[in-house]
Backbone as a printed PyTorch tensor [residue, N CA C, xyz], in Angstrom:
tensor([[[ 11.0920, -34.4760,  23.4810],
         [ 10.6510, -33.2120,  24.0370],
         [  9.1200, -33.2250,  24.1390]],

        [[  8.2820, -32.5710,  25.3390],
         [  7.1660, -32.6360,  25.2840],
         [  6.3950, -31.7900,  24.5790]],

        [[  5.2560, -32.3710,  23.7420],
         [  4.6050, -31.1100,  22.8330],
         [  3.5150, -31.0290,  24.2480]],

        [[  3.6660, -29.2440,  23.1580],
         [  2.9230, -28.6540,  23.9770],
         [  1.0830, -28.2490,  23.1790]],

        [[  0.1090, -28.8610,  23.2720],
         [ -1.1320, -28.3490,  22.6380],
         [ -1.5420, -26.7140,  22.8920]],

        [[ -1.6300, -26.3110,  22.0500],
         [ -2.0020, -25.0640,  22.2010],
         [ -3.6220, -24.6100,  22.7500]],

        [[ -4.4500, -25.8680,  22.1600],
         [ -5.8050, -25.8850,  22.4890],
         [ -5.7030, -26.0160,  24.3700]],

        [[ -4.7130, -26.6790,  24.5880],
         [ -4.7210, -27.3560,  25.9060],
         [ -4.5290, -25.6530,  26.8100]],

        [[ -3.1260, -25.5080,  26.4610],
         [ -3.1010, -23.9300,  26.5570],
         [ -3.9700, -22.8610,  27.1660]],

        [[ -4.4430, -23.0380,  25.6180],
         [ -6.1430, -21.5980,  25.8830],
         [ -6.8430, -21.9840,  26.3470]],

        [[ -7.5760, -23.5600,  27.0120],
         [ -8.3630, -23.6840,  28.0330],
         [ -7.9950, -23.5560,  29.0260]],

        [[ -6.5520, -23.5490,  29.2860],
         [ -6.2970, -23.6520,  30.8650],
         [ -6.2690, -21.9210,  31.0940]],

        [[ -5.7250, -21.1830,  30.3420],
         [ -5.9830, -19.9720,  30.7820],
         [ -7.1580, -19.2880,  30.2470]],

        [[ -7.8320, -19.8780,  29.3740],
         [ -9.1980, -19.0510,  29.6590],
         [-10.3190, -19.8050,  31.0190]],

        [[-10.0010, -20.7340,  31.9370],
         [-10.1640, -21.4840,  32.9040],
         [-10.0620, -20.6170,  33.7970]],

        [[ -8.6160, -20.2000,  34.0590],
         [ -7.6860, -19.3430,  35.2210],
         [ -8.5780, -17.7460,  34.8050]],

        [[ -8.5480, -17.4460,  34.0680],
         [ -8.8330, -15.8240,  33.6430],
         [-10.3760, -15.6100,  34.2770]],

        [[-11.3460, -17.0260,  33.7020],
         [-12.5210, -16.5460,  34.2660],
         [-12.5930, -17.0810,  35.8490]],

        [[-11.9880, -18.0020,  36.2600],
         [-11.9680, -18.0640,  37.6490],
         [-11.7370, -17.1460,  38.7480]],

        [[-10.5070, -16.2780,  38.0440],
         [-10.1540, -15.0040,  38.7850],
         [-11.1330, -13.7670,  38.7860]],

        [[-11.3290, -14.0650,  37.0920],
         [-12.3170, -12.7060,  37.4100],
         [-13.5790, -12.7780,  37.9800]],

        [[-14.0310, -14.0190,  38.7290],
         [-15.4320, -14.1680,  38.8920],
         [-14.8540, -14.3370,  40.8830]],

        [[-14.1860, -14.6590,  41.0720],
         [-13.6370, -14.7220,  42.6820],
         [-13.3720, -12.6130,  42.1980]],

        [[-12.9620, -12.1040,  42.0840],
         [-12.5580, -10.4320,  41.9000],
         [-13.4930,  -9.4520,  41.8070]],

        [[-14.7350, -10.3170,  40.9140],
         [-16.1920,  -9.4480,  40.4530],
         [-16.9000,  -9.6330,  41.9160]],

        [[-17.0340, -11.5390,  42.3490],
         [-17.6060, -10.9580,  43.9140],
         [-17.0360, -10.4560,  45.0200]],

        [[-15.8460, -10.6570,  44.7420],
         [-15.2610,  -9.8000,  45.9830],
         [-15.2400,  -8.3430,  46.2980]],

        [[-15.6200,  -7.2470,  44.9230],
         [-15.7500,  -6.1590,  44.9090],
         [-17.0300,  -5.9670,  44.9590]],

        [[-18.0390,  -6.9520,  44.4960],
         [-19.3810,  -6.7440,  44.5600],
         [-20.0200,  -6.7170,  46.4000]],

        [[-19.4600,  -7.9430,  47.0130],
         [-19.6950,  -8.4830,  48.2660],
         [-19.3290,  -7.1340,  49.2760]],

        [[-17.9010,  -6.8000,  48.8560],
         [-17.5820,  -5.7990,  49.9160],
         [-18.2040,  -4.4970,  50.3920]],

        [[-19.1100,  -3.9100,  49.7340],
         [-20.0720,  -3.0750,  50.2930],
         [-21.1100,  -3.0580,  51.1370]],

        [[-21.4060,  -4.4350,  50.5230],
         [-22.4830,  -5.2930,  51.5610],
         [-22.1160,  -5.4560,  52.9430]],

        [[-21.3520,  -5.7210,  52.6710],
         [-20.6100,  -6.6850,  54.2610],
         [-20.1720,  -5.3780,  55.1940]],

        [[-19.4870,  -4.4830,  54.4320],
         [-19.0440,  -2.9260,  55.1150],
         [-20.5160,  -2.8930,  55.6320]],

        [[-20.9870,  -2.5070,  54.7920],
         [-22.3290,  -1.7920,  55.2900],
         [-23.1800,  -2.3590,  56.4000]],

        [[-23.2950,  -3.4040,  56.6950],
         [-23.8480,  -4.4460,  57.4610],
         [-22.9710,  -4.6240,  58.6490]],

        [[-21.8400,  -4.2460,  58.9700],
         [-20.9610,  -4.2690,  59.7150],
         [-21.3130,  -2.7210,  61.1290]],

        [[-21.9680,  -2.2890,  60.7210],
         [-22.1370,  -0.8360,  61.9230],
         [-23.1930,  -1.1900,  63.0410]],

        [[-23.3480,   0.0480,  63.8700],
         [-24.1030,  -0.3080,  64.9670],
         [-25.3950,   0.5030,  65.2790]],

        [[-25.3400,   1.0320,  64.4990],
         [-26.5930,   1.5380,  63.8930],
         [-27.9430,   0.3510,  64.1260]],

        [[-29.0380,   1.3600,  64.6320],
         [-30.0590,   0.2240,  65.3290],
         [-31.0800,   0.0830,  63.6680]],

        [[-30.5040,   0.7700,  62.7240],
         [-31.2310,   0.2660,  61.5770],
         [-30.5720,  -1.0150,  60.8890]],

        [[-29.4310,  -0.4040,  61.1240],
         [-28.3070,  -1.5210,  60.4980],
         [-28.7020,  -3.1430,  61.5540]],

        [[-28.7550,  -3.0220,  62.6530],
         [-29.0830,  -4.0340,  63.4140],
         [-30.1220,  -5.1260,  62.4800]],

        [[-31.2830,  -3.6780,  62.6540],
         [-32.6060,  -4.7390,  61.6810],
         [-32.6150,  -4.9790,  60.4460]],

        [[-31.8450,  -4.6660,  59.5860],
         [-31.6110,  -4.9830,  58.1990],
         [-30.7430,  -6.6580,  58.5280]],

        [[-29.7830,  -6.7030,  59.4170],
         [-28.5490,  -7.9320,  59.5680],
         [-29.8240,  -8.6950,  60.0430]],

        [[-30.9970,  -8.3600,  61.2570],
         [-31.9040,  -9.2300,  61.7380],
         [-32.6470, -10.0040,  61.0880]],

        [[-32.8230,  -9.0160,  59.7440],
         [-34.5580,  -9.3670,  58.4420],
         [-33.5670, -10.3700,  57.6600]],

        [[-32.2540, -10.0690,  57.1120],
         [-31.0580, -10.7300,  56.2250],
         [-31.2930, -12.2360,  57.1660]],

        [[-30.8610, -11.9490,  57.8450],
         [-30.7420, -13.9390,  59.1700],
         [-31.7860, -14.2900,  58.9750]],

        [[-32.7640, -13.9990,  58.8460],
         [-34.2730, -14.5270,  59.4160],
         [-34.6860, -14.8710,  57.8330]],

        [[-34.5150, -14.1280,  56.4620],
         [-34.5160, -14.9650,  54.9520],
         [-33.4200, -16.0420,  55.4440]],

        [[-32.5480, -15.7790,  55.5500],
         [-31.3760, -16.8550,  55.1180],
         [-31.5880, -18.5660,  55.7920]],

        [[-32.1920, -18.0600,  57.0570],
         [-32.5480, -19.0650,  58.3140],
         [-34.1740, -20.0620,  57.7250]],

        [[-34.7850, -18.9490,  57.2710],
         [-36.1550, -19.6960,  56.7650],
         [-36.4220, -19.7490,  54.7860]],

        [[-35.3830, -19.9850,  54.5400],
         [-35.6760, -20.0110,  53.2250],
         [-35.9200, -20.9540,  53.1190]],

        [[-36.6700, -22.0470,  51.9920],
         [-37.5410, -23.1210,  51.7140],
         [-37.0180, -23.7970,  50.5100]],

        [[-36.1160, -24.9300,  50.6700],
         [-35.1730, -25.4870,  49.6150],
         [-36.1400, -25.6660,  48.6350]],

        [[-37.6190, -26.1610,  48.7150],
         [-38.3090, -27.1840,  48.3410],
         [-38.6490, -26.8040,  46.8110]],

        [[-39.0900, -25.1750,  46.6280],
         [-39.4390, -24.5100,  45.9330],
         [-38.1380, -24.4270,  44.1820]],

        [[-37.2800, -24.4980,  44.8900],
         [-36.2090, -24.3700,  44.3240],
         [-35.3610, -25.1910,  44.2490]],

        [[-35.8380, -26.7480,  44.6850],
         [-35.2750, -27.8660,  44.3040],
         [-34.5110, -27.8150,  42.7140]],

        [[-35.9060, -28.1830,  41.7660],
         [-35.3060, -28.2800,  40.5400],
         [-34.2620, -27.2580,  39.9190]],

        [[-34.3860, -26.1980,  39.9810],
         [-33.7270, -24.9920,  39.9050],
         [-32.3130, -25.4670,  40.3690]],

        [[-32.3480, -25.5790,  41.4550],
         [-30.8570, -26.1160,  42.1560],
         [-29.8720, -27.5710,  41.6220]],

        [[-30.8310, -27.9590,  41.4460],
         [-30.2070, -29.7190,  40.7270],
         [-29.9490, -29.6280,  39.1690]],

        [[-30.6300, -28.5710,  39.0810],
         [-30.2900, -28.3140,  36.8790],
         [-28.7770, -27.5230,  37.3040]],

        [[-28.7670, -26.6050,  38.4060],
         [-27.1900, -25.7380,  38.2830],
         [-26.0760, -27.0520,  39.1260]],

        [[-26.8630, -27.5680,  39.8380],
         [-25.6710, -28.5720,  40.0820],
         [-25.3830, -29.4640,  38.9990]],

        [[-26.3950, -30.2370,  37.9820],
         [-25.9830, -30.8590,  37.0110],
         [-24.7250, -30.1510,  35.8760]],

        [[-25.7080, -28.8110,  35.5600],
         [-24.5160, -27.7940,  34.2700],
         [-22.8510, -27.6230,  35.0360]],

        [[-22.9000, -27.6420,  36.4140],
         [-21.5960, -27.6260,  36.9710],
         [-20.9100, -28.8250,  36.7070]],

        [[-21.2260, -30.2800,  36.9080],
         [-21.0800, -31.7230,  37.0580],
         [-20.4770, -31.2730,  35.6360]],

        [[-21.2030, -31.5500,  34.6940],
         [-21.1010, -31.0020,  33.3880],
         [-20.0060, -30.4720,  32.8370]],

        [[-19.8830, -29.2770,  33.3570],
         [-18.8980, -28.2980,  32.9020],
         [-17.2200, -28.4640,  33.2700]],

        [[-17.2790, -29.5740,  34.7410],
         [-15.8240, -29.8720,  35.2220],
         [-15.8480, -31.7330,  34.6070]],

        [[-16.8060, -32.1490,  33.8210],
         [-16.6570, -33.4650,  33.5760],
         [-15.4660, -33.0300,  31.8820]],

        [[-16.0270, -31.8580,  31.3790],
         [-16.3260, -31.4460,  30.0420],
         [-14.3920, -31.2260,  30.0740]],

        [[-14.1570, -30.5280,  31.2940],
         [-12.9090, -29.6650,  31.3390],
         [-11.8640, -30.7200,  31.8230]],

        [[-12.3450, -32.4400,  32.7840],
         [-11.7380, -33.0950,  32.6490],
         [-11.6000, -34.4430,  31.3260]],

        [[-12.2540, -33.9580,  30.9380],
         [-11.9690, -34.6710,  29.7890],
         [-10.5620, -34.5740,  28.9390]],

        [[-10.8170, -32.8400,  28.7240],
         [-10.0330, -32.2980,  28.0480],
         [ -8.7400, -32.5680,  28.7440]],

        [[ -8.4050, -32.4210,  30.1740],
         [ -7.3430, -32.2620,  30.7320],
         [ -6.6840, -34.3030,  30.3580]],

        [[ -7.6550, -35.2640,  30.5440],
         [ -7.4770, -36.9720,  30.4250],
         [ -7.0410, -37.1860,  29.2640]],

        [[ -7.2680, -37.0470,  28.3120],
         [ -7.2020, -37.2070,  26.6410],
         [ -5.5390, -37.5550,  27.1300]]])
């Protein structure tokens, strides 16, 4: 019969629990934004215009390191969780 680890268990659903709740937190967070940004309103226009024009000219360069330390802690964090899953 296969044992079952219990440790194995509580990572996989404390895995699932925060995955959901973090896809659920932005999806309720996001959706106001996006409503709101969605009208035709000539203010609303220039707010979606000023939003494109950061998003279009933002400057990786500044925020290189910043970006490569959160890509490393990620690398990290699914090396950490396959480990656990390989054993």
């Amino acid at each position: 019969m296969l044992e079952l680890d219990p440790f194995a268990v509580f990572r996989t659903a404390l895995f699932v629990a925060l995955t959901l709740y973090y896809a659920i937190t932005m999806g309720v967070m996001c959706f106001p934004g996006v409503r709101l940004l969605l009208g035709h309103d000539p203010r609303t226009r220039l707010v979606r215009a000023y939003l494109s024009y950061q998003l279009l000219t933002v400057r990786v360069r500044p925020l290189a390191s910043e970006l490569f330390q959160i890509l490393v802690w990620t690398a990290v964090l699914f090396l950490l969780y396959g480990m656990h899953l390989w054993q």
